[in-house]
Amino acid sequence: MTRILITSALPYINGVKHLGNLVGSMLPADVYARFRRARGDETLFICATDEHGTPAELAALEAGQDVATYCREQHAIQKEIGKRFALSWDFFGRSSSVQNRELTQHFARVLWKRGHLDVRTTKQVYSHAEKRFLPDRYVIGSCPYCGYERARGDQCENCTRVLDPTDLIDPRSAVSGSGEIEIRESAHLFLKQSEFVEQLRAWIESHENDWPNLVLSIARKWLDEGLKDRGITRDLEWGIPVPDDIGDGKLKGKVFYVWFDAPIEYIGATKEWADAGGKGDAWRGWWYGEAAKDVRYYEFMGKDNIPFHTVGFPVTIMASGEPWKLVDRLKGANYINYDGGKFSTSQKRGVFMDTALELLPADYWRYYLMANMPESSDSNFTWEHFAGVVNKDLADVLGNFVNRITKFTAARFEGCVPGEGSYGAEETGLIVELDHRVAQYSAHLEQIEFRKALAELRAIWVAGNEYLTRAAPWTHIKSDRAKAAAGVRMGLNLVHLLGHLSWPVIPTAARAIHEAIQPAPKVIPWPGEPMAEFLDALEAGQQIHAPDVLFAKVTDEQVVEWKVRFGGETKP
RNA sequence: GGCAGCGUAGCUCAGUGGUAGAGCAGGGGAAUCAUAAUCCCUUGGUCGGGGGUUCAAAUCCCUCCGCUGCUACCA
């Protein structure tokens, strides 16, 4: 049987992630992992914090901590918040782990020995104030074309021209503002990506039919523009050191570029998982050679990460000549905007994972984000839309359905599954509809089409309400108790079904729904087929429990309050 | 500047050659089990503009406009 390996793009270490980061990678990966586990597939869901690079060092500086401490603390925070969002990682590792260091150095050594790396001298901006080299975008100055005074060294935000730091007039450090900067030469290791253009293109085209358009077009664009060799080392303190046996002694004190070691951490974190669980070489069985032949590998990420997963990481693996697993299905997401603008960590604009949970439980966000995932184009978050979806879909359609049938059972059937009466034409029709809808829902999830899947899930919730209205046990109870009983029995079986089907998306609420009927296992399995059997499975006389309100509504007052608090479109 | 994606009902989005769709919002009705929650019916679009191919175009081609992103040292 096929085993399922799932990785989510690694959240960067410099602070709590916003909803845009969540919906692009971690959340869809989690929903997919839960779906696969529910279906009974052996599944491994791996994630980690991405801890290297200049922004991490600067964030630590700003926090007044050494980088190692800063990363350790931030990792713990992100892990905690992820758990509270019910992200069901099998392991949440760290790109700064020993395991990743060993693997990254292994790849670099193999690539060096095989001649796919070479040492080149580059010119870079060095700032005396910080005593460090600055990436282009950390150098600011006046744009030589439009005069904009805060143009960055890589691009002018005002006139959008692509720049080089040496183009800037009056260049200075964006960190300290110091103008004491100079261009220095520095030796770096380059990955000869250009040698792999044909191999890479063949691989990408082999996925013509099973990768989203967005992913294919971005990957092809990089190839079509001519793949350049890429520097894979940096002059930084914090990072995975380049081993002494690479680079003929010219690379002392350098570390690998974050985008070289971050994807390798997918493998590294799997090794962290195996080491932590005493599983020995099991990590290798998910990634390497014959042992991993039965593994199907899925990656989830935002569109900004696509080049690194379609070009950089695959080239690293191809260049190693070793049989590491390449991605099979790659799901790329667009961006979600906040009230018409960007989510921004630096400007504190938008909603972040920790503050989101202060407002409402994880399931509210999970459902909204998945139902409106930016799959085909960027989508837009507004508080009104969010409140509307939560109130209508979760509170009115799903919550109220569970509530009305369980309350009715408690009031009229002593809170037990009634055994009288039998299913008739109404029930048969419903079963036919649900056989179809559940199959559709399952197929959409399997194809990683989340908007369509969630629309189908919602339609299944609606079908419950439609059925109850037609069956109208509250009417029949007055004249034909057996007929009313059959309707209630079906209603309760539907609650049972919704508890199963909703679990990948809204695990906490799904558990509460399931437990209205009976205790829920840790992984709520996919409902057995056919529906005719599943929807007649509850035993007569079984006690059920009407749950408390599953979803509270978002009030207009809350919407107003949150818009102000989170700096939405209330422009002066 | 180059490249890519997007532009369909008031809103959020499906729909890739064969008589324009869904959900929400709006309008009318039914029901009274339920978190005033539900269910049924319904109004609403010259598919960004223009040109072309075709018996037939939201869909293919050209062009223009708008929005967003990427442009290799942010990650």
XYZ file of C-alpha atoms (C1' of nucleotides) in Angstrom:
647
model
C 0.000 0.000 0.000
C 1.132 3.509 -0.776
C 2.540 5.511 2.096
C 1.935 9.246 2.174
C 4.688 11.727 2.967
C 3.558 15.297 3.497
C 5.685 18.372 4.099
C 4.583 21.917 4.660
C 6.833 24.818 3.684
C 8.847 25.688 6.758
C 7.591 28.726 8.655
C 10.359 31.257 9.107
C 11.591 31.765 12.640
C 11.254 35.544 12.931
C 7.932 35.702 14.716
C 4.441 34.277 14.799
C 2.989 33.618 11.342
C -0.080 35.346 9.961
C -3.138 33.740 8.430
C -1.652 34.065 4.948
C 1.304 31.904 5.906
C -1.026 29.443 7.586
C -3.438 29.021 4.688
C -0.686 28.626 2.115
C 1.178 25.746 3.626
C 0.649 24.413 7.133
C -3.133 24.291 7.176
C -3.782 22.597 3.808
C -0.998 20.143 4.593
C -2.716 19.335 7.871
C -6.145 18.874 6.309
C -4.616 16.568 3.731
C -2.691 14.608 6.361
C -5.827 14.149 8.434
C -7.797 13.059 5.384
C -5.160 10.462 4.519
C -4.988 9.140 8.049
C -8.776 8.958 8.175
C -8.668 6.908 5.007
C -6.283 4.511 6.698
C -3.147 5.448 4.754
C 0.165 5.322 6.558
C 0.979 9.018 6.676
C 3.919 11.092 7.848
C 3.402 14.846 8.167
C 6.608 16.778 8.691
C 7.233 20.439 9.360
C 9.926 22.537 11.039
C 11.031 26.079 11.684
C 13.360 27.634 9.133
C 15.932 29.285 11.378
C 18.829 30.567 9.329
C 19.445 33.739 7.376
C 19.884 37.450 7.905
C 16.345 38.226 9.101
C 16.698 35.692 11.918
C 19.937 37.292 13.072
C 18.451 40.766 12.940
C 15.290 39.694 14.747
C 17.414 38.204 17.521
C 19.427 41.416 17.698
C 16.256 43.421 18.033
C 14.983 41.089 20.737
C 18.259 41.525 22.585
C 19.026 37.816 22.496
C 21.731 35.669 20.994
C 20.469 33.923 17.882
C 20.483 30.427 19.346
C 18.345 31.449 22.304
C 16.041 33.501 20.137
C 15.459 30.610 17.755
C 14.921 28.113 20.539
C 12.270 30.308 22.114
C 10.570 31.189 18.851
C 10.527 27.547 17.837
C 8.770 26.636 21.079
C 6.241 29.421 20.525
C 5.461 28.393 16.958
C 5.160 24.765 17.963
C 2.733 25.652 20.714
C 0.564 27.804 18.462
C 0.583 25.147 15.767
C -0.714 22.597 18.237
C -3.430 24.984 19.331
C -4.413 25.288 15.666
C -4.678 21.492 15.711
C -1.847 21.096 13.202
C -1.181 17.385 13.470
C 2.521 17.262 12.706
C 4.151 13.934 13.278
C 7.206 16.027 13.967
C 7.936 19.728 14.092
C 11.683 20.047 13.772
C 14.283 22.767 13.456
C 16.495 23.528 10.488
C 19.258 24.227 13.001
C 19.159 20.638 14.240
C 22.207 18.381 14.303
C 20.414 16.079 11.889
C 19.964 18.820 9.334
C 23.533 19.972 9.740
C 24.804 16.493 8.970
C 22.504 16.031 5.989
C 23.210 19.469 4.547
C 26.948 18.914 4.850
C 26.503 15.475 3.321
C 24.750 16.926 0.270
C 27.362 19.646 -0.067
C 30.229 17.133 0.110
C 28.663 14.863 -2.470
C 27.956 17.785 -4.788
C 31.502 19.074 -4.335
C 33.047 15.692 -5.059
C 30.900 15.264 -8.142
C 31.989 18.665 -9.418
C 28.612 20.394 -9.274
C 29.870 23.158 -6.986
C 32.594 25.689 -7.530
C 34.041 28.666 -5.724
C 33.496 32.125 -7.178
C 34.301 35.558 -5.914
C 31.404 37.975 -5.601
C 31.090 41.602 -4.618
C 28.912 42.384 -1.667
C 27.954 45.252 0.528
C 29.700 45.296 3.893
C 28.486 47.545 6.690
C 30.976 48.664 9.315
C 28.269 49.641 11.791
C 26.866 46.122 11.979
C 30.159 44.438 11.140
C 28.336 42.254 8.657
C 27.609 41.779 4.995
C 24.182 43.035 4.018
C 21.829 41.379 1.556
C 20.863 43.765 -1.220
C 17.503 44.586 0.197
C 19.032 45.688 3.472
C 20.819 48.494 1.712
C 18.691 51.574 1.058
C 19.297 54.828 -0.721
C 17.866 57.147 -3.360
C 16.685 55.585 -6.577
C 18.838 56.767 -9.512
C 15.805 56.671 -11.807
C 12.945 58.202 -9.854
C 14.669 59.751 -6.882
C 12.629 57.816 -4.319
C 14.611 58.090 -1.113
C 13.942 54.699 0.420
C 14.701 52.518 -2.579
C 16.110 49.124 -1.633
C 19.259 47.665 -3.070
C 17.365 45.010 -4.987
C 14.444 47.036 -6.261
C 12.872 50.455 -6.022
C 9.424 50.057 -4.509
C 8.339 53.344 -6.028
C 9.185 52.868 -9.700
C 9.574 49.051 -9.486
C 12.913 49.107 -11.324
C 15.274 46.311 -10.462
C 18.415 47.756 -8.926
C 21.844 46.808 -7.795
C 23.053 48.209 -4.446
C 25.821 50.044 -6.264
C 23.181 51.946 -8.272
C 21.840 53.668 -5.169
C 22.671 57.276 -4.471
C 23.755 57.862 -0.888
C 23.527 54.178 0.066
C 23.214 53.246 3.721
C 22.351 50.309 5.897
C 18.626 49.733 6.286
C 19.345 48.278 9.706
C 21.328 51.053 11.367
C 21.057 53.835 8.840
C 24.832 54.034 8.785
C 26.438 55.217 5.561
C 29.730 53.531 6.398
C 29.407 50.778 3.880
C 31.719 49.462 1.241
C 31.806 46.860 -1.458
C 33.964 43.902 -0.500
C 34.906 40.786 -2.335
C 33.925 37.487 -0.836
C 34.354 33.905 -2.010
C 31.237 31.760 -2.225
C 30.162 28.321 -3.234
C 27.938 28.126 -6.332
C 25.617 25.342 -7.312
C 25.921 24.776 -11.054
C 22.205 24.685 -11.736
C 22.801 25.390 -15.413
C 24.083 21.826 -15.841
C 20.688 20.447 -14.936
C 18.363 22.407 -17.183
C 17.406 19.499 -19.420
C 17.011 16.981 -16.627
C 14.961 19.455 -14.638
C 12.752 20.343 -17.565
C 12.031 16.710 -18.279
C 11.091 16.154 -14.670
C 8.841 19.209 -14.528
C 7.116 18.314 -17.802
C 6.491 14.815 -16.476
C 4.183 16.496 -13.969
C 2.311 18.454 -16.610
C -0.934 16.787 -15.662
C -0.718 16.559 -11.909
C 0.714 19.928 -10.827
C -1.379 23.087 -10.652
C -1.005 25.639 -13.415
C 0.500 28.128 -11.034
C 3.319 25.748 -10.112
C 4.052 24.707 -13.687
C 4.119 28.224 -15.038
C 6.469 29.482 -12.343
C 8.779 26.506 -12.817
C 8.815 26.874 -16.596
C 9.457 30.581 -16.326
C 12.677 29.967 -14.431
C 13.833 27.439 -17.003
C 12.839 29.575 -19.955
C 14.720 32.573 -18.646
C 17.861 30.469 -18.470
C 18.762 28.832 -15.215
C 21.683 30.593 -13.549
C 24.139 29.064 -11.138
C 23.263 29.982 -7.624
C 25.343 31.014 -4.654
C 24.649 28.667 -1.773
C 26.797 30.179 0.968
C 26.669 33.402 2.973
C 28.895 35.413 5.280
C 26.910 34.949 8.446
C 27.516 33.802 11.997
C 24.451 31.640 12.438
C 23.944 28.744 10.070
C 25.294 25.426 8.959
C 29.067 25.769 8.544
C 30.703 24.837 5.279
C 32.946 21.840 6.084
C 36.712 22.360 5.781
C 37.050 19.754 3.058
C 34.952 21.802 0.650
C 36.166 24.806 -1.326
C 39.923 24.358 -1.089
C 40.155 26.320 2.124
C 38.609 29.473 0.634
C 35.366 29.233 2.585
C 36.456 29.430 6.205
C 33.748 30.823 8.457
C 31.008 30.704 5.833
C 27.645 29.100 6.324
C 25.205 27.648 3.845
C 22.500 29.851 2.405
C 19.208 29.293 4.152
C 17.562 28.145 0.940
C 20.127 25.424 0.517
C 19.584 23.905 3.953
C 15.885 24.624 4.499
C 14.455 22.042 2.047
C 16.996 19.488 3.223
C 15.401 19.939 6.630
C 12.365 18.084 5.294
C 14.639 15.067 5.387
C 16.427 16.339 8.493
C 13.183 16.701 10.418
C 12.199 13.190 9.411
C 15.465 12.028 10.948
C 14.712 14.148 14.021
C 11.371 12.333 14.189
C 13.041 8.929 13.961
C 15.715 9.802 16.512
C 13.183 11.215 18.960
C 11.021 8.121 18.703
C 13.830 5.567 18.764
C 12.920 4.518 15.234
C 16.475 4.132 13.980
C 16.704 4.148 10.200
C 12.964 4.507 9.631
C 13.474 8.057 8.313
C 15.455 6.662 5.402
C 12.551 4.420 4.452
C 10.514 7.534 3.730
C 13.122 9.191 1.567
C 15.761 6.970 0.080
C 15.997 4.395 -2.696
C 14.108 1.134 -2.910
C 12.795 1.402 0.644
C 10.850 4.532 -0.315
C 9.450 3.187 -3.595
C 5.951 2.979 -2.114
C 6.025 6.557 -0.819
C 3.997 9.275 -2.498
C 5.366 12.681 -1.559
C 3.224 15.833 -1.305
C 4.525 19.349 -0.734
C 2.415 22.345 0.286
C 3.610 25.938 -0.001
C 2.805 29.540 -0.869
C 3.713 30.713 -4.352
C 6.806 32.563 -3.165
C 8.367 29.207 -2.322
C 7.660 27.483 -5.606
C 11.011 28.233 -7.315
C 12.948 26.700 -4.461
C 10.882 23.528 -4.571
C 10.737 23.158 -8.345
C 14.300 24.233 -9.091
C 16.726 24.603 -6.191
C 15.923 21.557 -4.092
C 15.366 19.180 -7.037
C 18.707 20.251 -8.548
C 20.413 19.536 -5.214
C 18.928 16.050 -5.231
C 19.640 15.400 -8.897
C 23.200 16.615 -8.517
C 23.802 14.278 -5.610
C 23.245 11.307 -7.897
C 21.645 9.608 -4.912
C 18.122 8.178 -5.028
C 16.415 10.660 -2.712
C 12.695 11.082 -3.126
C 11.560 13.934 -5.367
C 8.164 15.515 -4.833
C 5.210 13.851 -6.557
C 2.396 16.347 -6.006
C 3.168 19.957 -5.357
C 0.391 22.236 -4.146
C 1.111 25.936 -4.420
C -1.181 28.566 -2.977
C -1.627 32.176 -3.933
C -1.809 34.901 -1.320
C -4.622 36.004 0.888
C -4.877 39.753 1.240
C -6.144 41.622 4.251
C -8.893 44.111 3.498
C -7.486 44.785 0.068
C -3.845 45.129 1.145
C -1.070 42.802 2.110
C -0.736 40.971 5.361
C 2.381 42.505 6.823
C 4.442 41.232 9.704
C 6.557 44.370 9.936
C 3.586 46.732 9.824
C 1.568 44.483 12.133
C -1.200 44.526 9.575
C -3.597 41.628 9.479
C -4.300 38.714 11.769
C -1.643 36.496 13.275
C -2.002 32.956 14.491
C -1.710 33.800 18.182
C -4.131 36.720 18.155
C -6.576 34.804 15.944
C -6.909 32.238 18.709
C -7.609 34.963 21.259
C -10.707 35.847 19.240
C -12.122 32.493 18.243
C -11.256 28.780 18.402
C -9.087 27.245 15.688
C -11.944 25.516 13.846
C -13.570 28.834 12.902
C -10.359 29.923 11.189
C -9.628 26.525 9.726
C -13.012 26.314 8.051
C -13.021 29.866 6.769
C -9.487 29.696 5.430
C -9.908 26.337 3.706
C -13.277 27.253 2.209
C -11.726 30.430 0.804
C -8.230 29.200 0.122
C -6.445 31.240 -2.561
C -6.154 28.335 -4.979
C -6.632 29.863 -8.421
C -5.875 33.466 -7.558
C -5.232 35.712 -4.594
C -8.185 35.979 -2.258
C -9.227 38.675 0.120
C -9.946 38.532 3.825
C -12.491 40.919 5.247
C -14.086 40.745 8.665
C -17.573 40.993 7.191
C -16.945 38.061 4.897
C -15.382 36.050 7.679
C -18.298 36.731 10.023
C -20.800 35.906 7.301
C -19.206 32.557 6.507
C -18.781 31.572 10.145
C -22.332 32.521 11.065
C -24.036 30.983 8.069
C -22.029 27.841 7.433
C -20.781 26.863 10.860
C -23.403 28.209 13.248
C -26.590 28.111 11.165
C -26.074 25.193 8.809
C -23.846 22.760 10.706
C -24.216 23.784 14.352
C -27.934 24.235 14.184
C -28.437 20.940 12.381
C -26.691 18.994 15.123
C -28.499 21.020 17.737
C -32.042 20.650 16.387
C -31.961 16.895 15.954
C -30.188 16.098 19.225
C -32.498 18.415 21.188
C -35.539 16.868 19.575
C -34.269 13.404 20.430
C -33.759 14.446 24.028
C -37.241 15.956 24.271
C -39.249 13.260 22.508
C -37.228 10.027 22.597
C -35.600 10.151 26.036
C -32.271 10.971 24.365
C -31.999 7.530 22.789
C -31.746 6.322 19.197
C -35.315 5.187 18.444
C -35.731 1.726 16.925
C -39.284 2.022 15.613
C -40.288 2.546 12.014
C -38.279 1.871 8.902
C -36.642 3.916 6.184
C -38.784 4.775 3.159
C -38.489 6.702 -0.099
C -37.300 9.891 1.595
C -34.386 8.085 3.202
C -33.518 6.160 0.042
C -33.323 9.420 -1.887
C -31.041 10.926 0.712
C -28.790 7.881 0.658
C -28.416 8.073 -3.112
C -27.552 11.757 -2.864
C -25.013 11.200 -0.106
C -23.353 8.265 -1.858
C -22.642 10.713 -4.643
C -21.696 13.696 -2.502
C -19.390 11.806 -0.161
C -17.603 10.309 -3.169
C -17.221 13.792 -4.650
C -15.959 15.249 -1.387
C -13.452 12.468 -1.041
C -12.290 12.842 -4.650
C -11.811 16.597 -4.292
C -9.773 16.130 -1.142
C -7.672 13.473 -2.757
C -7.021 15.803 -5.700
C -6.159 18.587 -3.257
C -8.963 20.805 -4.533
C -9.893 22.366 -1.247
C -12.454 24.964 -2.270
C -14.412 22.361 -4.174
C -14.050 19.869 -1.346
C -15.351 22.311 1.220
C -18.238 23.386 -0.997
C -19.195 19.716 -1.154
C -18.808 19.297 2.604
C -21.094 22.249 3.103
C -23.594 20.764 0.654
C -23.589 17.598 2.777
C -24.356 19.664 5.879
C -27.185 21.343 3.965
C -28.510 17.967 2.847
C -29.024 17.151 6.522
C -31.222 20.193 7.016
C -33.126 19.521 3.800
C -33.813 15.979 4.903
C -35.052 17.016 8.328
C -37.413 19.535 6.790
C -38.872 16.859 4.495
C -38.992 14.168 7.180
C -40.533 16.649 9.668
C -40.534 14.300 12.683
C -41.992 17.137 14.793
C -45.138 16.849 12.663
C -45.337 13.065 12.463
C -44.772 12.597 16.170
C -48.354 13.739 16.693
C -49.917 11.036 14.530
C -47.354 8.422 13.491
C -44.666 7.835 16.104
C -42.926 5.112 14.075
C -42.506 7.418 11.090
C -41.154 10.170 13.310
C -38.799 7.657 14.912
C -37.344 6.612 11.574
C -36.701 10.255 10.722
C -34.974 10.886 14.026
C -32.899 7.750 13.650
C -31.711 8.926 10.242
C -31.068 12.376 11.658
C -28.812 10.941 14.350
C -27.021 8.754 11.815
C -26.422 11.933 9.826
C -24.881 13.607 12.857
C -22.626 10.580 13.154
C -21.686 10.939 9.477
C -20.923 14.660 9.778
C -18.659 13.970 12.731
C -16.623 11.705 10.476
C -16.576 13.815 7.329
C -15.815 17.125 9.046
C -12.837 15.883 11.027
C -10.015 16.703 8.587
C -11.150 20.326 8.392
C -12.549 21.131 11.839
C -11.145 18.408 14.097
C -12.237 19.814 17.459
C -15.843 20.494 16.520
C -16.008 17.215 14.604
C -14.946 15.406 17.744
C -17.679 17.137 19.754
C -20.214 16.170 17.077
C -18.990 12.600 17.036
C -19.159 12.405 20.809
C -22.776 13.481 20.774
C -23.298 9.961 19.474
C -20.431 7.928 20.859
C -16.815 8.241 22.079
C -14.447 9.297 19.297
C -11.128 7.633 18.490
C -7.983 9.742 18.170
C -8.173 9.566 14.387
C -11.782 9.652 13.255
C -11.871 7.239 10.317
C -13.498 7.894 6.961
C -17.067 6.594 6.964
C -17.518 3.094 5.595
C -19.428 2.559 2.387
C -22.058 2.290 1.165
C -24.052 5.068 2.799
C -27.072 2.767 3.104
C -25.107 0.755 5.605
C -23.348 3.594 7.373
C -26.569 5.567 7.817
C -28.318 2.612 9.460
C -25.496 1.675 11.797
C -26.567 3.220 15.101
C -28.155 0.773 17.491
C -31.649 1.331 18.790
C -31.749 2.410 22.402
C -28.275 3.896 22.346
C -27.997 7.011 24.486
C -26.943 10.243 22.768
C -25.909 13.578 24.246
C -26.981 16.932 22.887
C -23.763 18.984 22.747
C -23.465 22.578 23.905
C -23.534 25.274 21.266
C -20.914 24.162 18.746
C -20.301 27.513 17.092
C -21.175 30.869 18.570
C -22.036 33.582 16.112
C -19.800 36.524 15.433
C -21.692 39.694 16.337
C -21.714 42.968 14.446
C -20.098 44.584 17.471
C -17.220 42.137 17.317
C -16.710 42.859 13.640
C -16.458 46.578 14.359
C -14.129 46.029 17.298
C -11.843 43.695 15.386
C -11.650 45.948 12.360
C -10.394 48.754 14.542
C -8.070 46.545 16.544
C -6.440 44.942 13.540
C -5.978 48.051 11.444
C -8.180 47.214 8.528
C -9.363 49.655 5.917
C -10.120 52.359 8.442
C -7.996 54.837 6.585
C -7.931 58.425 7.807
C 11.349 47.267 -18.094
C 10.728 41.634 -18.529
C 7.811 37.492 -17.131
C 3.626 35.097 -14.769
C -1.281 34.907 -12.679
C -5.861 37.165 -12.394
C -10.254 40.323 -14.364
C -17.504 36.283 -14.776
C -24.071 38.663 -10.635
C -23.822 43.822 -5.154
C -19.825 40.288 -2.506
C -16.696 35.591 -2.575
C -15.797 32.360 -6.451
C -16.935 27.805 -10.198
C -17.095 27.236 -15.337
C -11.362 26.141 -21.242
C -15.567 25.657 -27.952
C -22.156 24.015 -27.957
C -28.678 27.918 -25.135
C -24.249 31.958 -18.655
C -23.494 28.776 -12.719
C -22.981 28.157 -6.986
C -22.854 30.241 -2.059
C -23.801 34.805 0.467
C -26.573 39.371 0.246
C -31.716 41.210 -1.831
C -37.309 39.781 -2.761
C -41.587 36.257 -1.886
C -43.465 31.944 0.596
C -43.548 27.434 3.989
C -42.471 25.371 8.568
C -42.112 25.896 14.142
C -37.628 20.531 15.980
C -33.566 24.168 16.602
C -28.200 28.900 18.221
C -34.691 33.847 14.897
C -31.434 28.895 13.381
C -34.096 25.922 8.670
C -36.483 24.653 3.884
C -38.741 26.076 -0.998
C -39.240 29.664 -4.933
C -37.091 34.052 -6.947
C -34.640 39.151 -8.763
C -29.843 39.967 -10.677
C -24.422 39.451 -15.455
C -23.939 42.579 -23.302
C -18.234 37.039 -18.730
C -12.464 44.181 -18.182
C -12.511 47.149 -23.507
C -11.743 46.509 -28.786
C -10.632 43.435 -32.993
C -10.165 38.446 -35.182
C -10.857 32.793 -36.043
C -15.358 29.566 -36.055
C -21.740 27.158 -37.936
C -20.846 28.344 -32.636
C -16.270 32.110 -28.084
C -16.432 33.516 -20.957
C -13.469 29.570 -23.305
C -8.897 29.965 -29.073
C -5.726 34.215 -31.440
C -4.195 39.619 -31.504
C -4.305 44.205 -28.982
C -5.323 47.634 -25.103
C -6.642 48.647 -19.888
C -6.628 47.367 -14.654
C -5.030 44.494 -10.215
C -1.367 41.206 -7.946
C 3.111 38.668 -7.720
C 8.075 37.278 -9.241
C 12.580 39.223 -11.331
C 17.677 34.773 -8.711
C 21.596 38.298 -2.019
C 14.340 38.675 2.027
C 12.597 34.167 2.960
